[in-house]
Amino acid sequence: MSLFDHKITELKQLIHKKEISISDLVDQSYKRIQEVDGKVQAFLQLDEEKARAYAKELDEAVDSRSEHGLLFGMPIGVKDNIVTKGLRTTCSSKILENFDPIYDATVVQRLQDAEAVTIGKLNMDEFAMGSSTENSGFKPTKNPWNLDTVPGGSSGGSAAAVAAGEVPFSLGSDTGGSIRQPASFCGVVGLKPTYGRVSRYGLVAFASSLDQIGPITRSVEDNAFLLQAISGVDKMDATSANVDVPDFLSSLTGDIKGLKIAVPKEYLGEGVGKEAKESVLAALKVLEGLGATWEEVSLPHSKYALATYYLLSSSEASANLARFDGIRYGYRTDNADNLLDLYKQTRSEGFGNEVKRRIMLGTFALSSGYYDAYYKKAQKVRTLIKKDFEDVFEKYDVIVGPTTPTPAFKLGENTKDPLTMYANDILTIPVNLAGVPGISVPCGLADGLPLGLQIIGKHFDESTVYRVAHAFEQATDHHKAKPEL
């Protein structure tokens, strides 16, 4: 049995009883990475020397002080679009392949305050644009359940590393499903918090009104631990919300009697696979058995979510990525004769195809003559999608449905067809447009590949989302299934 099969609370007890050391945990992480990462390809950079030195320091602190951080000695992987001081941060893009940040993101600082040990940086779709981690500028990550399939994206490295037992948990970022979809594909737990719950300072921006950092873990309890450590207002981020951070762990009671669940008919409709539907209906039976009730509802504007999302996110991306011009930092072409040439060549050579596609779409949507027809209309539809959620939440506590329409697809299967690839996020995107929290928890297998149950909550009500997810997890064995690498 791997040490990482234990929860955080169990590992902390073992450390304090001197049955294991923090150095043992860090050793196990690097040993496992050495064994399997050649196949999975989840990590881009490792921080081994610093991690081992810090583990030794924390081992000495076990007895020497009574107070310890919330994640004391726990090894963690960080998605490569979250900046880490002195540890290369590339966003899986050639344009940033030599970028060494001079500061830490707020979440990284908070992990340090909680005394977690950073193991390394995790692979992703370039600038978080993609649903399969095949758009990485360096290598595709593979799904530990079946190495011929994708791990999902854009946080594919973050989910695959946890599923493969390389780290017990990781941080990802979610713009349109980029934590929940890979969590579903890899059979782990992934939460997108409410927009504003976690600081975005130091997260390289893709779409600033949608991006949110969140935890990927093996269990719901560990997920709550990690969110506890990284949540809270931050003066460095004007979009972080000044709301109280509740004790998320206290909501894991297992009691959901009388809870009202809404199931949108659009989430079980056309395009959603038979296995995904069946696993959700089976999960609803479990939740009913625990005392909750459910009813079918409608989120009528969901059908416009995909188009709305790609217009808005691409527009924001085209503005955010304008800073990568070969002048101040990052890659610079050697083939330029003049300044205009320098901009053109640097961006042509530095960005991958998917990033270029979205920059072009966004620039078009923001251009004179098209702004009202596309960008402005998409913003209006976003308001209607948000209103749909608000209407449902007047009567119900949570919304439940599948995380993805199907289990993981094969590597290379959708790379030639961007529209099919985009449709993979059809069930996760509305949550980002509305800014509400959503979690994916394992709820079964189809052809040996995991399926995820998505639980969506009201703004800043992660506690209820965790309560339902934890009750479901305790009542089933889906989270105990592991890939055999």
Coordinates of C-alpha atoms in Angstrom, one line a residue:
M1 CA 0.0 0.0 0.0
S2 CA 1.3 3.4 -1.0
L3 CA 1.6 6.1 1.8
F4 CA -0.5 8.3 -0.5
D5 CA -3.5 5.9 -0.1
H6 CA -3.8 7.6 3.4
K7 CA -5.7 10.8 3.9
I8 CA -4.0 14.0 5.1
T9 CA -5.3 13.4 8.7
E10 CA -3.9 9.9 8.7
L11 CA -0.5 11.0 7.3
K12 CA -0.2 13.7 9.9
Q13 CA -0.9 11.2 12.7
L14 CA 1.7 8.8 11.3
I15 CA 4.2 11.7 11.2
H16 CA 3.5 12.8 14.8
K17 CA 3.7 9.2 16.0
K18 CA 7.1 8.9 14.3
E19 CA 5.9 6.0 12.2
I20 CA 6.9 7.9 9.0
S21 CA 8.9 11.0 8.3
I22 CA 8.2 13.9 5.9
S23 CA 11.4 12.8 4.1
D24 CA 9.7 9.4 3.6
L25 CA 6.7 11.1 1.9
V26 CA 9.0 13.2 -0.4
D27 CA 11.1 10.1 -1.2
Q28 CA 8.0 8.2 -2.1
S29 CA 6.9 11.0 -4.4
Y30 CA 10.2 11.2 -6.3
K31 CA 10.5 7.4 -6.4
R32 CA 7.0 7.0 -7.9
I33 CA 7.7 9.8 -10.4
Q34 CA 10.9 7.9 -11.5
E35 CA 8.9 4.6 -11.8
V36 CA 5.9 5.8 -13.8
D37 CA 6.3 9.4 -15.1
G38 CA 8.2 8.1 -18.2
K39 CA 4.8 6.6 -19.2
V40 CA 2.4 9.2 -17.8
Q41 CA 4.4 12.3 -18.5
A42 CA 2.7 14.5 -15.9
F43 CA 5.6 16.5 -14.7
L44 CA 7.6 19.2 -16.5
Q45 CA 9.9 20.4 -13.8
L46 CA 11.0 18.9 -10.5
D47 CA 12.2 20.8 -7.5
E48 CA 14.0 17.9 -5.8
E49 CA 16.9 19.5 -4.1
K50 CA 14.8 22.2 -2.4
A51 CA 12.0 19.8 -1.6
R52 CA 14.3 17.3 0.2
A53 CA 16.0 20.1 2.1
Y54 CA 12.6 21.5 3.2
A55 CA 11.4 18.0 4.2
K56 CA 14.5 17.6 6.5
E57 CA 13.8 21.0 8.1
L58 CA 10.1 20.0 8.7
D59 CA 11.2 16.7 10.2
E60 CA 13.2 18.6 12.8
A61 CA 10.2 20.7 13.6
V62 CA 7.9 17.8 14.4
D63 CA 9.1 17.8 18.1
S64 CA 10.7 21.3 18.3
R65 CA 7.4 23.2 18.1
S66 CA 3.8 22.5 19.0
E67 CA 2.1 24.4 16.2
H68 CA 2.2 23.0 12.7
G69 CA 0.8 24.2 9.3
L70 CA -2.5 22.8 8.0
L71 CA -0.7 20.8 5.3
F72 CA 2.4 20.1 7.4
G73 CA 4.9 18.1 5.3
M74 CA 2.4 17.1 2.6
P75 CA 3.9 16.8 -1.0
I76 CA 2.1 18.7 -3.7
G77 CA 2.3 19.3 -7.5
V78 CA 1.5 22.7 -9.0
K79 CA 0.1 23.3 -12.5
D80 CA 2.6 25.1 -14.7
N81 CA 0.6 28.3 -15.1
I82 CA 0.9 29.2 -11.4
V83 CA 4.1 31.1 -10.9
T84 CA 6.8 29.8 -8.5
K85 CA 9.8 31.8 -7.5
G86 CA 13.0 30.3 -8.9
L87 CA 11.1 27.3 -10.3
R88 CA 10.5 27.5 -14.1
T89 CA 7.0 28.3 -15.1
T90 CA 6.3 27.8 -18.8
C91 CA 2.5 27.4 -19.2
S92 CA 3.6 24.5 -21.4
S93 CA 4.5 27.0 -24.1
K94 CA 7.6 27.5 -26.1
I95 CA 7.2 31.3 -25.7
L96 CA 7.9 30.9 -22.0
E97 CA 10.2 27.9 -22.0
N98 CA 13.0 29.8 -20.2
F99 CA 10.9 31.9 -17.8
D100 CA 12.0 31.8 -14.1
P101 CA 9.6 33.9 -12.1
I102 CA 10.9 36.3 -9.4
Y103 CA 7.8 36.0 -7.1
D104 CA 5.4 33.3 -5.9
A105 CA 1.7 33.2 -6.7
T106 CA -0.5 33.9 -3.6
V107 CA -1.7 30.3 -3.6
V108 CA 2.0 29.1 -3.6
Q109 CA 2.7 31.4 -0.7
R110 CA -0.3 30.0 1.1
L111 CA 0.9 26.5 0.5
Q112 CA 4.2 27.5 2.1
D113 CA 2.4 29.1 5.0
A114 CA 0.6 25.7 5.5
E115 CA 4.0 24.0 5.3
A116 CA 3.3 21.8 2.2
V117 CA 6.3 20.6 0.1
T118 CA 6.3 21.5 -3.6
I119 CA 7.4 18.5 -5.6
G120 CA 7.4 20.1 -9.1
K121 CA 5.4 21.7 -11.9
L122 CA 2.7 19.8 -13.9
N123 CA 2.0 19.6 -17.6
M124 CA -1.0 21.3 -19.2
D125 CA -2.5 22.4 -22.4
E126 CA -0.6 25.5 -23.6
F127 CA -1.8 28.6 -21.7
A128 CA -4.6 26.3 -20.4
M129 CA -6.3 26.2 -23.8
G130 CA -7.5 22.6 -24.4
S131 CA -9.4 19.6 -23.1
S132 CA -6.8 16.8 -23.5
T133 CA -3.3 18.1 -22.6
E134 CA -2.4 17.2 -26.2
N135 CA -1.8 21.0 -26.8
S136 CA 1.2 21.1 -24.5
G137 CA 4.2 22.7 -26.2
F138 CA 6.4 19.9 -24.8
K139 CA 4.7 16.5 -24.6
P140 CA 1.2 15.0 -24.2
T141 CA 0.3 13.6 -20.8
K142 CA -1.4 10.2 -20.7
N143 CA -4.2 8.8 -18.6
P144 CA -2.9 6.4 -16.0
W145 CA -6.1 4.3 -16.4
N146 CA -5.2 3.6 -20.1
L147 CA -2.1 5.1 -21.6
D148 CA -3.8 5.2 -25.0
T149 CA -6.3 7.7 -23.7
V150 CA -6.1 11.4 -22.8
P151 CA -6.2 12.6 -19.1
G152 CA -8.4 15.5 -20.0
G153 CA -7.3 19.2 -19.9
S154 CA -6.2 21.7 -19.4
S155 CA -5.1 20.5 -15.9
G156 CA -4.3 17.0 -17.3
G157 CA -0.9 16.8 -15.6
S158 CA -2.4 17.8 -12.3
A159 CA -5.1 15.0 -12.4
A160 CA -2.9 12.3 -13.9
A161 CA -0.1 12.8 -11.3
V162 CA -2.7 12.3 -8.4
A163 CA -4.3 9.3 -10.1
A164 CA -0.9 7.7 -10.8
G165 CA 0.1 8.2 -7.1
E166 CA 3.0 10.5 -7.9
V167 CA 1.7 13.2 -5.5
P168 CA -1.3 12.9 -3.0
F169 CA -2.7 16.1 -4.4
S170 CA -2.2 19.0 -6.8
L171 CA -3.4 22.4 -7.8
G172 CA -5.0 23.0 -11.2
S173 CA -6.9 25.9 -12.8
D174 CA -10.4 25.9 -14.2
T175 CA -11.6 28.3 -16.9
G176 CA -14.3 26.1 -18.5
G177 CA -14.0 22.8 -16.8
S178 CA -10.2 22.4 -16.7
I179 CA -10.1 20.9 -13.2
R180 CA -13.4 18.9 -13.2
Q181 CA -13.1 17.3 -16.6
P182 CA -9.6 15.8 -16.1
A183 CA -10.6 14.8 -12.5
S184 CA -13.5 12.9 -14.1
F185 CA -11.3 11.3 -16.8
C186 CA -8.7 10.3 -14.2
G187 CA -11.0 9.1 -11.4
V188 CA -10.0 11.7 -8.8
V189 CA -11.8 14.6 -6.9
G190 CA -11.5 18.1 -8.5
L191 CA -13.2 21.3 -7.3
K192 CA -13.6 24.6 -9.1
P193 CA -14.3 27.1 -6.2
T194 CA -16.6 30.1 -6.5
Y195 CA -15.0 32.8 -8.7
G196 CA -13.2 35.0 -6.2
R197 CA -12.9 32.4 -3.4
V198 CA -9.2 31.8 -4.3
S199 CA -6.7 34.5 -5.3
R200 CA -5.7 34.6 -9.0
Y201 CA -2.5 36.6 -8.3
G202 CA 0.3 34.8 -10.0
L203 CA -1.9 32.6 -12.1
V204 CA -0.9 33.4 -15.8
A205 CA -4.2 34.7 -17.2
F206 CA -6.1 32.9 -19.9
A207 CA -9.6 34.4 -19.4
S208 CA -9.6 36.7 -16.3
S209 CA -13.4 36.7 -15.7
L210 CA -13.5 32.8 -15.7
D211 CA -10.2 31.5 -14.4
Q212 CA -10.1 30.0 -10.9
I213 CA -7.5 27.9 -9.1
G214 CA -8.6 24.8 -7.3
P215 CA -7.6 21.5 -5.7
I216 CA -7.3 18.0 -7.2
T217 CA -7.1 15.1 -4.6
R218 CA -7.9 11.5 -3.9
S219 CA -10.7 12.2 -1.4
V220 CA -13.3 14.9 -0.7
E221 CA -11.8 15.4 2.8
D222 CA -8.3 16.1 1.4
N223 CA -9.9 18.4 -1.1
A224 CA -11.5 20.4 1.7
F225 CA -8.1 20.6 3.5
L226 CA -6.5 22.0 0.4
L227 CA -9.2 24.6 -0.3
Q228 CA -9.0 25.7 3.4
A229 CA -5.3 26.4 3.0
I230 CA -5.5 28.5 -0.2
S231 CA -8.8 30.4 0.2
G232 CA -9.3 34.0 1.3
V233 CA -9.2 37.6 0.2
D234 CA -5.9 38.9 -1.2
K235 CA -5.0 42.6 -1.6
M236 CA -2.9 41.6 -4.7
D237 CA -6.0 40.5 -6.5
A238 CA -8.9 42.9 -7.0
T239 CA -11.2 40.0 -8.0
S240 CA -10.7 38.0 -4.8
A241 CA -13.8 38.3 -2.7
N242 CA -13.8 39.7 0.8
V243 CA -16.0 36.9 2.3
D244 CA -15.4 34.7 5.3
V245 CA -13.8 31.4 4.8
P246 CA -15.8 28.8 6.7
D247 CA -14.4 25.6 8.2
F248 CA -14.9 23.4 5.2
L249 CA -14.0 20.2 7.1
S250 CA -16.8 20.7 9.6
S251 CA -19.4 20.3 6.8
L252 CA -18.2 16.7 6.1
T253 CA -20.9 15.2 8.3
G254 CA -22.3 12.6 5.9
D255 CA -25.8 13.9 6.7
I256 CA -27.8 15.1 3.7
K257 CA -31.3 14.4 5.0
G258 CA -33.9 16.8 3.5
L259 CA -31.5 18.2 1.0
K260 CA -33.1 19.2 -2.3
I261 CA -31.3 18.3 -5.5
A262 CA -32.0 19.7 -9.0
V263 CA -31.2 17.6 -12.1
P264 CA -31.2 19.7 -15.3
K265 CA -32.8 17.8 -18.2
E266 CA -30.2 19.5 -20.5
Y267 CA -27.4 17.6 -18.6
L268 CA -28.9 14.3 -19.4
G269 CA -30.0 15.1 -22.9
E270 CA -28.6 14.9 -26.4
G271 CA -24.9 14.3 -26.7
V272 CA -24.5 12.8 -23.2
G273 CA -23.4 9.1 -23.4
K274 CA -25.5 6.2 -22.1
E275 CA -22.9 5.3 -19.4
A276 CA -22.7 8.8 -18.1
K277 CA -26.5 9.0 -17.8
E278 CA -26.7 5.6 -16.1
S279 CA -24.0 6.5 -13.6
V280 CA -25.7 9.7 -12.6
L281 CA -29.1 8.0 -12.2
A282 CA -27.4 5.4 -10.0
A283 CA -25.7 8.1 -8.0
L284 CA -29.1 9.9 -7.5
K285 CA -30.5 6.6 -6.0
V286 CA -27.6 6.6 -3.5
L287 CA -28.3 10.2 -2.6
E288 CA -32.0 9.4 -2.2
G289 CA -31.1 6.5 0.1
L290 CA -29.3 9.0 2.2
G291 CA -32.4 11.1 2.6
A292 CA -32.1 13.7 -0.1
T293 CA -34.8 14.3 -2.8
W294 CA -34.4 15.2 -6.4
E295 CA -36.4 16.7 -9.2
E296 CA -35.8 17.4 -12.9
V297 CA -35.4 21.1 -13.7
S298 CA -34.4 23.2 -16.8
L299 CA -31.4 25.5 -17.4
P300 CA -32.8 26.7 -20.7
H301 CA -29.8 28.9 -21.8
S302 CA -27.3 26.0 -21.3
K303 CA -27.5 25.3 -25.0
Y304 CA -25.8 28.6 -25.7
A305 CA -23.0 28.2 -23.1
L306 CA -20.5 26.7 -25.5
A307 CA -20.7 29.5 -28.1
T308 CA -20.8 32.1 -25.3
Y309 CA -17.8 30.7 -23.6
Y310 CA -15.6 30.4 -26.7
L311 CA -16.4 34.0 -27.7
L312 CA -15.8 35.5 -24.2
S313 CA -12.7 33.4 -23.2
S314 CA -11.1 33.9 -26.6
S315 CA -11.7 37.6 -26.5
E316 CA -10.1 37.8 -23.0
A317 CA -7.2 35.5 -24.1
S318 CA -6.5 37.7 -27.1
A319 CA -6.1 40.7 -24.8
N320 CA -4.2 38.8 -22.1
L321 CA -1.7 37.2 -24.5
A322 CA -0.8 40.5 -26.2
R323 CA 2.0 40.9 -23.6
F324 CA 4.0 38.0 -25.1
D325 CA 5.7 40.0 -27.8
G326 CA 9.4 39.0 -27.5
I327 CA 10.4 42.4 -26.0
R328 CA 10.3 42.1 -22.2
Y329 CA 10.6 38.4 -21.4
G330 CA 10.1 34.9 -22.9
Y331 CA 11.1 33.6 -26.3
R332 CA 12.4 36.0 -29.0
T333 CA 12.8 35.1 -32.7
D334 CA 16.3 35.3 -34.3
N335 CA 14.8 36.0 -37.8
A336 CA 13.4 39.6 -37.5
D337 CA 14.6 42.5 -39.7
N338 CA 12.4 45.2 -37.9
L339 CA 10.2 45.7 -34.9
L340 CA 6.9 44.6 -36.6
D341 CA 8.7 41.5 -37.9
L342 CA 9.9 40.8 -34.4
Y343 CA 6.4 40.8 -33.0
K344 CA 5.0 38.6 -35.9
Q345 CA 7.8 36.1 -36.0
T346 CA 8.1 35.7 -32.2
R347 CA 4.4 35.0 -31.8
S348 CA 4.2 32.8 -34.9
E349 CA 7.1 30.6 -33.7
G350 CA 6.3 30.8 -29.9
F351 CA 2.6 30.0 -29.8
G352 CA 1.0 26.6 -30.8
N353 CA -1.9 26.2 -33.2
E354 CA -4.7 26.1 -30.6
V355 CA -3.5 29.3 -28.9
K356 CA -3.2 31.0 -32.3
R357 CA -6.7 29.8 -33.2
R358 CA -8.2 31.4 -30.0
I359 CA -6.3 34.6 -30.3
M360 CA -7.6 35.0 -33.9
L361 CA -11.2 34.2 -32.8
G362 CA -11.0 36.7 -29.9
T363 CA -9.4 39.5 -31.9
F364 CA -12.1 39.1 -34.5
A365 CA -14.9 39.2 -31.8
L366 CA -13.4 42.4 -30.3
S367 CA -12.8 44.1 -33.6
S368 CA -14.6 47.2 -34.8
G369 CA -17.9 46.3 -36.5
Y370 CA -18.1 42.8 -34.9
Y371 CA -17.9 43.8 -31.2
D372 CA -21.7 44.3 -30.7
A373 CA -22.7 41.3 -32.8
Y374 CA -20.4 38.8 -31.0
Y375 CA -18.7 40.0 -27.7
K376 CA -21.5 42.2 -26.4
K377 CA -24.2 39.6 -27.3
A378 CA -22.2 36.9 -25.6
Q379 CA -22.0 39.0 -22.4
K380 CA -25.8 39.3 -22.5
V381 CA -26.3 35.6 -22.9
R382 CA -23.8 35.0 -20.0
T383 CA -26.1 37.1 -17.8
L384 CA -29.1 34.8 -18.8
I385 CA -27.1 31.7 -18.0
K386 CA -26.2 33.1 -14.6
K387 CA -29.9 33.9 -14.0
D388 CA -30.9 30.3 -14.8
F389 CA -28.7 29.1 -12.0
E390 CA -30.0 31.7 -9.6
D391 CA -33.6 30.7 -10.4
V392 CA -32.9 27.0 -9.7
F393 CA -31.0 27.8 -6.5
E394 CA -34.0 29.6 -5.1
K395 CA -35.7 26.2 -4.6
Y396 CA -32.8 23.7 -4.5
D397 CA -29.6 23.3 -2.5
V398 CA -27.4 21.7 -5.2
I399 CA -27.5 20.8 -8.9
V400 CA -26.3 17.3 -10.0
G401 CA -25.3 15.9 -13.3
P402 CA -22.5 14.2 -15.2
T403 CA -19.1 16.0 -15.3
T404 CA -18.4 14.9 -18.9
P405 CA -20.6 13.4 -21.7
T406 CA -18.3 10.3 -22.1
P407 CA -15.3 8.7 -20.4
A408 CA -11.8 9.7 -21.7
F409 CA -11.2 9.5 -25.4
K410 CA -8.2 8.1 -27.3
L411 CA -5.1 10.2 -27.8
G412 CA -5.2 11.9 -31.3
E413 CA -8.9 11.1 -31.7
N414 CA -10.2 14.7 -31.6
T415 CA -7.1 16.7 -32.4
K416 CA -8.1 17.3 -36.0
D417 CA -11.6 18.4 -35.0
P418 CA -11.6 21.4 -32.7
L419 CA -15.4 21.6 -32.4
T420 CA -15.7 18.0 -31.1
M421 CA -12.9 18.8 -28.7
Y422 CA -14.7 21.9 -27.5
A423 CA -17.9 20.0 -27.0
N424 CA -16.2 17.9 -24.3
D425 CA -16.7 20.8 -21.9
I426 CA -20.4 21.3 -22.6
L427 CA -21.4 20.3 -19.0
T428 CA -18.7 22.2 -17.1
I429 CA -18.7 25.5 -19.0
P430 CA -22.0 26.9 -17.6
V431 CA -20.5 26.7 -14.1
N432 CA -17.7 29.1 -15.0
L433 CA -19.9 31.5 -16.8
A434 CA -22.1 31.7 -13.7
G435 CA -19.1 31.9 -11.3
V436 CA -20.6 29.2 -9.0
P437 CA -18.6 26.3 -7.4
G438 CA -18.6 22.8 -8.8
I439 CA -16.9 19.5 -7.9
S440 CA -16.4 16.2 -9.8
V441 CA -16.2 13.0 -7.8
P442 CA -15.8 9.5 -9.2
C443 CA -19.1 7.7 -9.8
G444 CA -18.3 4.6 -11.7
L445 CA -16.4 3.0 -14.7
A446 CA -17.2 2.6 -18.3
D447 CA -15.0 0.1 -20.3
G448 CA -12.5 0.4 -17.4
L449 CA -12.3 4.2 -17.6
P450 CA -13.7 6.5 -14.8
L451 CA -16.8 8.6 -14.9
G452 CA -17.4 11.7 -12.8
L453 CA -20.5 13.1 -11.0
Q454 CA -20.7 16.9 -11.0
I455 CA -22.2 18.6 -7.9
I456 CA -22.8 22.4 -8.4
G457 CA -23.6 24.8 -5.5
K458 CA -24.6 28.4 -4.8
H459 CA -22.1 31.2 -4.8
F460 CA -19.6 30.7 -1.9
D461 CA -21.4 27.6 -0.7
E462 CA -18.6 25.1 -1.2
S463 CA -19.6 23.7 2.2
T464 CA -22.9 22.2 0.9
V465 CA -21.1 21.0 -2.3
Y466 CA -18.5 19.2 0.0
R467 CA -21.3 17.8 2.2
V468 CA -23.1 16.1 -0.7
A469 CA -19.8 14.9 -2.3
H470 CA -18.5 13.5 1.0
A471 CA -21.8 11.7 1.8
F472 CA -21.8 10.2 -1.7
E473 CA -18.2 9.1 -1.4
Q474 CA -18.8 7.5 2.0
A475 CA -21.8 5.6 0.7
T476 CA -19.9 4.2 -2.4
D477 CA -16.6 2.5 -3.3
H478 CA -15.9 4.4 -6.6
H479 CA -13.1 6.5 -5.1
K480 CA -11.2 3.3 -4.0
A481 CA -10.7 2.1 -7.6
K482 CA -7.2 2.8 -8.8
P483 CA -5.4 2.5 -12.1
E484 CA -2.9 -0.4 -12.5
L485 CA 0.1 1.2 -14.1

